[in-house]
């Protein structure tokens, strides 16, 4: 199936919901779906590569790019800045390639305002306890960062009804199947 033109697919939800895992699996099933690499001021985690996992920018460079209007959306989250560069979306959409994005909830809200045709799916964990366990297993945050992420996640979980669909990431295979079906439906309806 060829992806429809001018369709952005946004996957959102709290940290620890499993967005990255689901996105990777869906992109394997729908390889023509491009991926928009976000920019951030946070330092790379072990194994992350600049331009592949994120565009890692200094706070000054991020601020300069905000001033130039280079971002479709940008937000502060957990002490760092995150954003989606226009160049990551507009060129792909102009070529008729649909693009998938992984955004925090505030970023997804902002992108949806700037790209009203975007299809937004909220990914949630089966429970708050599972979410906390997933975040702890990462081992990438200090105790303070972990607390901020879990506090933010509790607030973000209340936003699920703001989006086009919700996928509960309990059993990975089922969640991948559900999200793949939603994405294929969104691409078909845009065409």
mmCIF file with all atom_site columns, C-alpha atoms in Angstrom:
data_model
loop_
_atom_site.group_PDB
_atom_site.id
_atom_site.type_symbol
_atom_site.label_atom_id
_atom_site.label_alt_id
_atom_site.label_comp_id
_atom_site.label_asym_id
_atom_site.label_entity_id
_atom_site.label_seq_id
_atom_site.pdbx_PDB_ins_code
_atom_site.Cartn_x
_atom_site.Cartn_y
_atom_site.Cartn_z
_atom_site.occupancy
_atom_site.B_iso_or_equiv
_atom_site.pdbx_formal_charge
_atom_site.auth_seq_id
_atom_site.auth_comp_id
_atom_site.auth_asym_id
_atom_site.auth_atom_id
_atom_site.pdbx_PDB_model_num
ATOM 1   C CA . UNK A 1 1   ? 0.000  0.000  0.000  1.00 0.00 ? 1   UNK A CA 1
ATOM 2   C CA . UNK A 1 2   ? 1.399  3.398  -0.937 1.00 0.00 ? 2   UNK A CA 1
ATOM 3   C CA . UNK A 1 3   ? 1.305  5.979  1.840  1.00 0.00 ? 3   UNK A CA 1
ATOM 4   C CA . UNK A 1 4   ? -1.031 8.898  1.290  1.00 0.00 ? 4   UNK A CA 1
ATOM 5   C CA . UNK A 1 5   ? 0.285  12.401 0.685  1.00 0.00 ? 5   UNK A CA 1
ATOM 6   C CA . UNK A 1 6   ? 0.234  15.090 3.327  1.00 0.00 ? 6   UNK A CA 1
ATOM 7   C CA . UNK A 1 7   ? -0.391 12.794 6.281  1.00 0.00 ? 7   UNK A CA 1
ATOM 8   C CA . UNK A 1 8   ? 1.501  13.072 9.520  1.00 0.00 ? 8   UNK A CA 1
ATOM 9   C CA . UNK A 1 9   ? 0.969  10.264 12.023 1.00 0.00 ? 9   UNK A CA 1
ATOM 10  C CA . UNK A 1 10  ? 1.746  11.342 15.585 1.00 0.00 ? 10  UNK A CA 1
ATOM 11  C CA . UNK A 1 11  ? 2.370  8.784  18.301 1.00 0.00 ? 11  UNK A CA 1
ATOM 12  C CA . UNK A 1 12  ? 2.134  10.331 21.753 1.00 0.00 ? 12  UNK A CA 1
ATOM 13  C CA . UNK A 1 13  ? 1.814  9.329  25.373 1.00 0.00 ? 13  UNK A CA 1
ATOM 14  C CA . UNK A 1 14  ? 3.814  9.450  28.567 1.00 0.00 ? 14  UNK A CA 1
ATOM 15  C CA . UNK A 1 15  ? 7.445  8.413  28.864 1.00 0.00 ? 15  UNK A CA 1
ATOM 16  C CA . UNK A 1 16  ? 7.576  4.675  29.474 1.00 0.00 ? 16  UNK A CA 1
ATOM 17  C CA . UNK A 1 17  ? 4.404  3.878  27.529 1.00 0.00 ? 17  UNK A CA 1
ATOM 18  C CA . UNK A 1 18  ? 6.438  2.091  24.848 1.00 0.00 ? 18  UNK A CA 1
ATOM 19  C CA . UNK A 1 19  ? 6.082  4.545  21.974 1.00 0.00 ? 19  UNK A CA 1
ATOM 20  C CA . UNK A 1 20  ? 9.547  3.867  20.516 1.00 0.00 ? 20  UNK A CA 1
ATOM 21  C CA . UNK A 1 21  ? 9.085  0.100  20.558 1.00 0.00 ? 21  UNK A CA 1
ATOM 22  C CA . UNK A 1 22  ? 5.691  0.360  18.853 1.00 0.00 ? 22  UNK A CA 1
ATOM 23  C CA . UNK A 1 23  ? 6.921  2.858  16.261 1.00 0.00 ? 23  UNK A CA 1
ATOM 24  C CA . UNK A 1 24  ? 9.833  0.593  15.311 1.00 0.00 ? 24  UNK A CA 1
ATOM 25  C CA . UNK A 1 25  ? 7.509  -2.372 14.865 1.00 0.00 ? 25  UNK A CA 1
ATOM 26  C CA . UNK A 1 26  ? 4.957  -0.408 12.811 1.00 0.00 ? 26  UNK A CA 1
ATOM 27  C CA . UNK A 1 27  ? 7.691  1.011  10.564 1.00 0.00 ? 27  UNK A CA 1
ATOM 28  C CA . UNK A 1 28  ? 8.887  -2.540 9.859  1.00 0.00 ? 28  UNK A CA 1
ATOM 29  C CA . UNK A 1 29  ? 5.362  -3.397 8.700  1.00 0.00 ? 29  UNK A CA 1
ATOM 30  C CA . UNK A 1 30  ? 4.848  -0.135 6.774  1.00 0.00 ? 30  UNK A CA 1
ATOM 31  C CA . UNK A 1 31  ? 8.348  0.634  5.437  1.00 0.00 ? 31  UNK A CA 1
ATOM 32  C CA . UNK A 1 32  ? 7.216  3.454  3.135  1.00 0.00 ? 32  UNK A CA 1
ATOM 33  C CA . UNK A 1 33  ? 6.269  5.478  6.200  1.00 0.00 ? 33  UNK A CA 1
ATOM 34  C CA . UNK A 1 34  ? 9.059  8.000  6.883  1.00 0.00 ? 34  UNK A CA 1
ATOM 35  C CA . UNK A 1 35  ? 10.142 8.970  10.384 1.00 0.00 ? 35  UNK A CA 1
ATOM 36  C CA . UNK A 1 36  ? 10.695 12.522 11.609 1.00 0.00 ? 36  UNK A CA 1
ATOM 37  C CA . UNK A 1 37  ? 13.703 12.690 13.919 1.00 0.00 ? 37  UNK A CA 1
ATOM 38  C CA . UNK A 1 38  ? 13.056 15.111 16.797 1.00 0.00 ? 38  UNK A CA 1
ATOM 39  C CA . UNK A 1 39  ? 15.568 17.601 18.159 1.00 0.00 ? 39  UNK A CA 1
ATOM 40  C CA . UNK A 1 40  ? 16.503 17.819 21.828 1.00 0.00 ? 40  UNK A CA 1
ATOM 41  C CA . UNK A 1 41  ? 18.877 19.522 24.207 1.00 0.00 ? 41  UNK A CA 1
ATOM 42  C CA . UNK A 1 42  ? 19.189 16.464 26.434 1.00 0.00 ? 42  UNK A CA 1
ATOM 43  C CA . UNK A 1 43  ? 22.425 14.496 26.219 1.00 0.00 ? 43  UNK A CA 1
ATOM 44  C CA . UNK A 1 44  ? 22.418 11.267 24.190 1.00 0.00 ? 44  UNK A CA 1
ATOM 45  C CA . UNK A 1 45  ? 21.661 8.059  26.051 1.00 0.00 ? 45  UNK A CA 1
ATOM 46  C CA . UNK A 1 46  ? 23.960 5.098  25.557 1.00 0.00 ? 46  UNK A CA 1
ATOM 47  C CA . UNK A 1 47  ? 23.740 3.896  21.953 1.00 0.00 ? 47  UNK A CA 1
ATOM 48  C CA . UNK A 1 48  ? 21.800 6.925  20.638 1.00 0.00 ? 48  UNK A CA 1
ATOM 49  C CA . UNK A 1 49  ? 23.132 8.532  17.473 1.00 0.00 ? 49  UNK A CA 1
ATOM 50  C CA . UNK A 1 50  ? 22.809 12.127 16.336 1.00 0.00 ? 50  UNK A CA 1
ATOM 51  C CA . UNK A 1 51  ? 20.510 12.463 13.333 1.00 0.00 ? 51  UNK A CA 1
ATOM 52  C CA . UNK A 1 52  ? 19.131 8.949  13.819 1.00 0.00 ? 52  UNK A CA 1
ATOM 53  C CA . UNK A 1 53  ? 17.598 8.893  17.297 1.00 0.00 ? 53  UNK A CA 1
ATOM 54  C CA . UNK A 1 54  ? 17.519 12.672 17.812 1.00 0.00 ? 54  UNK A CA 1
ATOM 55  C CA . UNK A 1 55  ? 19.153 15.790 16.518 1.00 0.00 ? 55  UNK A CA 1
ATOM 56  C CA . UNK A 1 56  ? 21.176 16.643 19.638 1.00 0.00 ? 56  UNK A CA 1
ATOM 57  C CA . UNK A 1 57  ? 21.440 20.431 19.884 1.00 0.00 ? 57  UNK A CA 1
ATOM 58  C CA . UNK A 1 58  ? 23.029 22.702 22.470 1.00 0.00 ? 58  UNK A CA 1
ATOM 59  C CA . UNK A 1 59  ? 20.569 24.916 24.358 1.00 0.00 ? 59  UNK A CA 1
ATOM 60  C CA . UNK A 1 60  ? 21.926 27.944 22.465 1.00 0.00 ? 60  UNK A CA 1
ATOM 61  C CA . UNK A 1 61  ? 21.528 26.288 19.066 1.00 0.00 ? 61  UNK A CA 1
ATOM 62  C CA . UNK A 1 62  ? 18.013 25.159 19.974 1.00 0.00 ? 62  UNK A CA 1
ATOM 63  C CA . UNK A 1 63  ? 17.064 28.715 21.008 1.00 0.00 ? 63  UNK A CA 1
ATOM 64  C CA . UNK A 1 64  ? 18.526 30.143 17.782 1.00 0.00 ? 64  UNK A CA 1
ATOM 65  C CA . UNK A 1 65  ? 16.521 27.688 15.701 1.00 0.00 ? 65  UNK A CA 1
ATOM 66  C CA . UNK A 1 66  ? 13.348 28.564 17.613 1.00 0.00 ? 66  UNK A CA 1
ATOM 67  C CA . UNK A 1 67  ? 14.006 32.241 16.827 1.00 0.00 ? 67  UNK A CA 1
ATOM 68  C CA . UNK A 1 68  ? 14.455 31.439 13.110 1.00 0.00 ? 68  UNK A CA 1
ATOM 69  C CA . UNK A 1 69  ? 11.133 29.581 13.058 1.00 0.00 ? 69  UNK A CA 1
ATOM 70  C CA . UNK A 1 70  ? 12.761 26.226 12.232 1.00 0.00 ? 70  UNK A CA 1
ATOM 71  C CA . UNK A 1 71  ? 10.367 24.243 14.444 1.00 0.00 ? 71  UNK A CA 1
ATOM 72  C CA . UNK A 1 72  ? 6.793  23.136 13.745 1.00 0.00 ? 72  UNK A CA 1
ATOM 73  C CA . UNK A 1 73  ? 6.448  22.600 17.481 1.00 0.00 ? 73  UNK A CA 1
ATOM 74  C CA . UNK A 1 74  ? 8.719  22.726 20.502 1.00 0.00 ? 74  UNK A CA 1
ATOM 75  C CA . UNK A 1 75  ? 8.325  22.219 24.214 1.00 0.00 ? 75  UNK A CA 1
ATOM 76  C CA . UNK A 1 76  ? 10.263 21.934 27.442 1.00 0.00 ? 76  UNK A CA 1
ATOM 77  C CA . UNK A 1 77  ? 9.967  18.570 29.110 1.00 0.00 ? 77  UNK A CA 1
ATOM 78  C CA . UNK A 1 78  ? 11.740 17.137 32.125 1.00 0.00 ? 78  UNK A CA 1
ATOM 79  C CA . UNK A 1 79  ? 14.337 19.908 32.132 1.00 0.00 ? 79  UNK A CA 1
ATOM 80  C CA . UNK A 1 80  ? 15.214 19.740 28.418 1.00 0.00 ? 80  UNK A CA 1
ATOM 81  C CA . UNK A 1 81  ? 13.887 21.198 25.174 1.00 0.00 ? 81  UNK A CA 1
ATOM 82  C CA . UNK A 1 82  ? 12.363 19.021 22.460 1.00 0.00 ? 82  UNK A CA 1
ATOM 83  C CA . UNK A 1 83  ? 11.005 19.971 19.077 1.00 0.00 ? 83  UNK A CA 1
ATOM 84  C CA . UNK A 1 84  ? 10.144 18.915 15.548 1.00 0.00 ? 84  UNK A CA 1
ATOM 85  C CA . UNK A 1 85  ? 12.077 20.633 12.800 1.00 0.00 ? 85  UNK A CA 1
ATOM 86  C CA . UNK A 1 86  ? 10.030 21.789 9.813  1.00 0.00 ? 86  UNK A CA 1
ATOM 87  C CA . UNK A 1 87  ? 12.636 20.223 7.555  1.00 0.00 ? 87  UNK A CA 1
ATOM 88  C CA . UNK A 1 88  ? 11.861 16.799 9.060  1.00 0.00 ? 88  UNK A CA 1
ATOM 89  C CA . UNK A 1 89  ? 8.206  16.983 8.000  1.00 0.00 ? 89  UNK A CA 1
ATOM 90  C CA . UNK A 1 90  ? 7.513  19.430 5.200  1.00 0.00 ? 90  UNK A CA 1
ATOM 91  C CA . UNK A 1 91  ? 9.930  17.999 2.640  1.00 0.00 ? 91  UNK A CA 1
ATOM 92  C CA . UNK A 1 92  ? 8.607  14.471 3.109  1.00 0.00 ? 92  UNK A CA 1
ATOM 93  C CA . UNK A 1 93  ? 4.969  15.543 2.932  1.00 0.00 ? 93  UNK A CA 1
ATOM 94  C CA . UNK A 1 94  ? 5.634  17.663 -0.174 1.00 0.00 ? 94  UNK A CA 1
ATOM 95  C CA . UNK A 1 95  ? 7.011  14.538 -1.895 1.00 0.00 ? 95  UNK A CA 1
ATOM 96  C CA . UNK A 1 96  ? 3.840  12.610 -1.041 1.00 0.00 ? 96  UNK A CA 1
ATOM 97  C CA . UNK A 1 97  ? 5.456  10.561 1.723  1.00 0.00 ? 97  UNK A CA 1
ATOM 98  C CA . UNK A 1 98  ? 3.590  10.207 4.977  1.00 0.00 ? 98  UNK A CA 1
ATOM 99  C CA . UNK A 1 99  ? 5.655  10.692 8.104  1.00 0.00 ? 99  UNK A CA 1
ATOM 100 C CA . UNK A 1 100 ? 5.461  9.284  11.630 1.00 0.00 ? 100 UNK A CA 1
ATOM 101 C CA . UNK A 1 101 ? 6.446  11.301 14.697 1.00 0.00 ? 101 UNK A CA 1
ATOM 102 C CA . UNK A 1 102 ? 7.078  10.401 18.329 1.00 0.00 ? 102 UNK A CA 1
ATOM 103 C CA . UNK A 1 103 ? 6.034  13.355 20.493 1.00 0.00 ? 103 UNK A CA 1
ATOM 104 C CA . UNK A 1 104 ? 5.347  14.072 24.114 1.00 0.00 ? 104 UNK A CA 1
ATOM 105 C CA . UNK A 1 105 ? 1.758  15.118 24.829 1.00 0.00 ? 105 UNK A CA 1
ATOM 106 C CA . UNK A 1 106 ? 2.368  18.906 24.777 1.00 0.00 ? 106 UNK A CA 1
ATOM 107 C CA . UNK A 1 107 ? 4.289  18.598 21.520 1.00 0.00 ? 107 UNK A CA 1
ATOM 108 C CA . UNK A 1 108 ? 1.504  16.509 19.975 1.00 0.00 ? 108 UNK A CA 1
ATOM 109 C CA . UNK A 1 109 ? -1.057 19.152 20.932 1.00 0.00 ? 109 UNK A CA 1
ATOM 110 C CA . UNK A 1 110 ? 1.078  21.882 19.367 1.00 0.00 ? 110 UNK A CA 1
ATOM 111 C CA . UNK A 1 111 ? 1.776  19.925 16.204 1.00 0.00 ? 111 UNK A CA 1
ATOM 112 C CA . UNK A 1 112 ? -1.904 19.146 15.780 1.00 0.00 ? 112 UNK A CA 1
ATOM 113 C CA . UNK A 1 113 ? -2.664 22.882 15.929 1.00 0.00 ? 113 UNK A CA 1
ATOM 114 C CA . UNK A 1 114 ? 0.004  23.586 13.290 1.00 0.00 ? 114 UNK A CA 1
ATOM 115 C CA . UNK A 1 115 ? -0.810 20.539 11.134 1.00 0.00 ? 115 UNK A CA 1
ATOM 116 C CA . UNK A 1 116 ? -4.552 19.956 11.607 1.00 0.00 ? 116 UNK A CA 1
ATOM 117 C CA . UNK A 1 117 ? -4.582 16.987 9.215  1.00 0.00 ? 117 UNK A CA 1
ATOM 118 C CA . UNK A 1 118 ? -2.269 15.010 11.481 1.00 0.00 ? 118 UNK A CA 1
ATOM 119 C CA . UNK A 1 119 ? -3.620 11.760 12.907 1.00 0.00 ? 119 UNK A CA 1
ATOM 120 C CA . UNK A 1 120 ? -2.719 11.402 16.592 1.00 0.00 ? 120 UNK A CA 1
ATOM 121 C CA . UNK A 1 121 ? -2.610 8.130  18.533 1.00 0.00 ? 121 UNK A CA 1
ATOM 122 C CA . UNK A 1 122 ? -2.175 8.084  22.306 1.00 0.00 ? 122 UNK A CA 1
ATOM 123 C CA . UNK A 1 123 ? -0.193 5.135  23.696 1.00 0.00 ? 123 UNK A CA 1
ATOM 124 C CA . UNK A 1 124 ? -0.805 4.286  27.319 1.00 0.00 ? 124 UNK A CA 1
ATOM 125 C CA . UNK A 1 125 ? 0.604  1.618  29.612 1.00 0.00 ? 125 UNK A CA 1
ATOM 126 C CA . UNK A 1 126 ? -1.747 -0.918 31.190 1.00 0.00 ? 126 UNK A CA 1
ATOM 127 C CA . UNK A 1 127 ? -1.204 0.688  34.611 1.00 0.00 ? 127 UNK A CA 1
ATOM 128 C CA . UNK A 1 128 ? 0.765  3.374  36.418 1.00 0.00 ? 128 UNK A CA 1
ATOM 129 C CA . UNK A 1 129 ? 2.782  0.643  38.161 1.00 0.00 ? 129 UNK A CA 1
ATOM 130 C CA . UNK A 1 130 ? 3.862  -0.807 34.805 1.00 0.00 ? 130 UNK A CA 1
ATOM 131 C CA . UNK A 1 131 ? 4.794  2.665  33.599 1.00 0.00 ? 131 UNK A CA 1
ATOM 132 C CA . UNK A 1 132 ? 6.988  3.285  36.662 1.00 0.00 ? 132 UNK A CA 1
ATOM 133 C CA . UNK A 1 133 ? 8.600  -0.131 36.253 1.00 0.00 ? 133 UNK A CA 1
ATOM 134 C CA . UNK A 1 134 ? 9.436  0.570  32.599 1.00 0.00 ? 134 UNK A CA 1
ATOM 135 C CA . UNK A 1 135 ? 10.981 3.925  33.469 1.00 0.00 ? 135 UNK A CA 1
ATOM 136 C CA . UNK A 1 136 ? 13.065 2.365  36.265 1.00 0.00 ? 136 UNK A CA 1
ATOM 137 C CA . UNK A 1 137 ? 14.314 -0.399 33.951 1.00 0.00 ? 137 UNK A CA 1
ATOM 138 C CA . UNK A 1 138 ? 15.720 2.230  31.599 1.00 0.00 ? 138 UNK A CA 1
ATOM 139 C CA . UNK A 1 139 ? 18.120 3.347  34.295 1.00 0.00 ? 139 UNK A CA 1
ATOM 140 C CA . UNK A 1 140 ? 18.750 6.573  32.379 1.00 0.00 ? 140 UNK A CA 1
ATOM 141 C CA . UNK A 1 141 ? 17.375 9.163  34.794 1.00 0.00 ? 141 UNK A CA 1
ATOM 142 C CA . UNK A 1 142 ? 18.406 10.472 38.180 1.00 0.00 ? 142 UNK A CA 1
ATOM 143 C CA . UNK A 1 143 ? 15.952 10.063 41.054 1.00 0.00 ? 143 UNK A CA 1
ATOM 144 C CA . UNK A 1 144 ? 14.772 13.662 40.484 1.00 0.00 ? 144 UNK A CA 1
ATOM 145 C CA . UNK A 1 145 ? 14.318 13.134 36.724 1.00 0.00 ? 145 UNK A CA 1
ATOM 146 C CA . UNK A 1 146 ? 12.431 9.897  37.416 1.00 0.00 ? 146 UNK A CA 1
ATOM 147 C CA . UNK A 1 147 ? 10.107 11.727 39.830 1.00 0.00 ? 147 UNK A CA 1
ATOM 148 C CA . UNK A 1 148 ? 9.467  14.506 37.297 1.00 0.00 ? 148 UNK A CA 1
ATOM 149 C CA . UNK A 1 149 ? 8.776  12.012 34.510 1.00 0.00 ? 149 UNK A CA 1
ATOM 150 C CA . UNK A 1 150 ? 6.326  10.010 36.626 1.00 0.00 ? 150 UNK A CA 1
ATOM 151 C CA . UNK A 1 151 ? 4.562  13.157 37.882 1.00 0.00 ? 151 UNK A CA 1
ATOM 152 C CA . UNK A 1 152 ? 4.242  14.374 34.290 1.00 0.00 ? 152 UNK A CA 1
ATOM 153 C CA . UNK A 1 153 ? 3.051  10.944 33.138 1.00 0.00 ? 153 UNK A CA 1
ATOM 154 C CA . UNK A 1 154 ? 0.194  10.979 35.652 1.00 0.00 ? 154 UNK A CA 1
ATOM 155 C CA . UNK A 1 155 ? -0.997 14.284 34.209 1.00 0.00 ? 155 UNK A CA 1
ATOM 156 C CA . UNK A 1 156 ? -0.497 13.155 30.602 1.00 0.00 ? 156 UNK A CA 1
ATOM 157 C CA . UNK A 1 157 ? -2.532 9.977  31.076 1.00 0.00 ? 157 UNK A CA 1
ATOM 158 C CA . UNK A 1 158 ? -5.597 12.183 31.594 1.00 0.00 ? 158 UNK A CA 1
ATOM 159 C CA . UNK A 1 159 ? -5.158 13.611 28.056 1.00 0.00 ? 159 UNK A CA 1
ATOM 160 C CA . UNK A 1 160 ? -5.853 10.415 26.124 1.00 0.00 ? 160 UNK A CA 1
ATOM 161 C CA . UNK A 1 161 ? -9.348 11.499 25.019 1.00 0.00 ? 161 UNK A CA 1
ATOM 162 C CA . UNK A 1 162 ? -7.890 14.545 23.238 1.00 0.00 ? 162 UNK A CA 1
ATOM 163 C CA . UNK A 1 163 ? -6.468 12.344 20.483 1.00 0.00 ? 163 UNK A CA 1
ATOM 164 C CA . UNK A 1 164 ? -7.908 10.385 17.562 1.00 0.00 ? 164 UNK A CA 1
ATOM 165 C CA . UNK A 1 165 ? -7.302 6.934  19.045 1.00 0.00 ? 165 UNK A CA 1
ATOM 166 C CA . UNK A 1 166 ? -5.772 5.169  22.054 1.00 0.00 ? 166 UNK A CA 1
ATOM 167 C CA . UNK A 1 167 ? -3.679 1.999  22.147 1.00 0.00 ? 167 UNK A CA 1
ATOM 168 C CA . UNK A 1 168 ? -3.044 0.281  25.476 1.00 0.00 ? 168 UNK A CA 1
ATOM 169 C CA . UNK A 1 169 ? 0.450  -1.184 25.322 1.00 0.00 ? 169 UNK A CA 1
ATOM 170 C CA . UNK A 1 170 ? -0.036 -4.221 27.541 1.00 0.00 ? 170 UNK A CA 1
ATOM 171 C CA . UNK A 1 171 ? 0.776  -7.190 25.305 1.00 0.00 ? 171 UNK A CA 1
ATOM 172 C CA . UNK A 1 172 ? 3.292  -5.970 22.727 1.00 0.00 ? 172 UNK A CA 1
ATOM 173 C CA . UNK A 1 173 ? 2.090  -8.090 19.797 1.00 0.00 ? 173 UNK A CA 1
ATOM 174 C CA . UNK A 1 174 ? -1.508 -6.999 20.271 1.00 0.00 ? 174 UNK A CA 1
ATOM 175 C CA . UNK A 1 175 ? -0.507 -3.337 20.625 1.00 0.00 ? 175 UNK A CA 1
ATOM 176 C CA . UNK A 1 176 ? 1.616  -3.513 17.445 1.00 0.00 ? 176 UNK A CA 1
ATOM 177 C CA . UNK A 1 177 ? -1.276 -5.092 15.532 1.00 0.00 ? 177 UNK A CA 1
ATOM 178 C CA . UNK A 1 178 ? -3.707 -2.460 16.779 1.00 0.00 ? 178 UNK A CA 1
ATOM 179 C CA . UNK A 1 179 ? -1.421 0.477  16.047 1.00 0.00 ? 179 UNK A CA 1
ATOM 180 C CA . UNK A 1 180 ? -0.552 -0.885 12.596 1.00 0.00 ? 180 UNK A CA 1
ATOM 181 C CA . UNK A 1 181 ? -4.254 -1.140 11.793 1.00 0.00 ? 181 UNK A CA 1
ATOM 182 C CA . UNK A 1 182 ? -4.907 2.401  12.972 1.00 0.00 ? 182 UNK A CA 1
ATOM 183 C CA . UNK A 1 183 ? -2.000 3.800  10.950 1.00 0.00 ? 183 UNK A CA 1
ATOM 184 C CA . UNK A 1 184 ? -3.041 1.927  7.793  1.00 0.00 ? 184 UNK A CA 1
ATOM 185 C CA . UNK A 1 185 ? -6.595 3.202  8.240  1.00 0.00 ? 185 UNK A CA 1
ATOM 186 C CA . UNK A 1 186 ? -5.392 6.776  8.693  1.00 0.00 ? 186 UNK A CA 1
ATOM 187 C CA . UNK A 1 187 ? -3.219 6.579  5.584  1.00 0.00 ? 187 UNK A CA 1
ATOM 188 C CA . UNK A 1 188 ? -6.034 5.087  3.527  1.00 0.00 ? 188 UNK A CA 1
ATOM 189 C CA . UNK A 1 189 ? -8.528 7.736  4.653  1.00 0.00 ? 189 UNK A CA 1
ATOM 190 C CA . UNK A 1 190 ? -6.080 10.507 3.729  1.00 0.00 ? 190 UNK A CA 1
ATOM 191 C CA . UNK A 1 191 ? -5.623 9.211  0.192  1.00 0.00 ? 191 UNK A CA 1
#
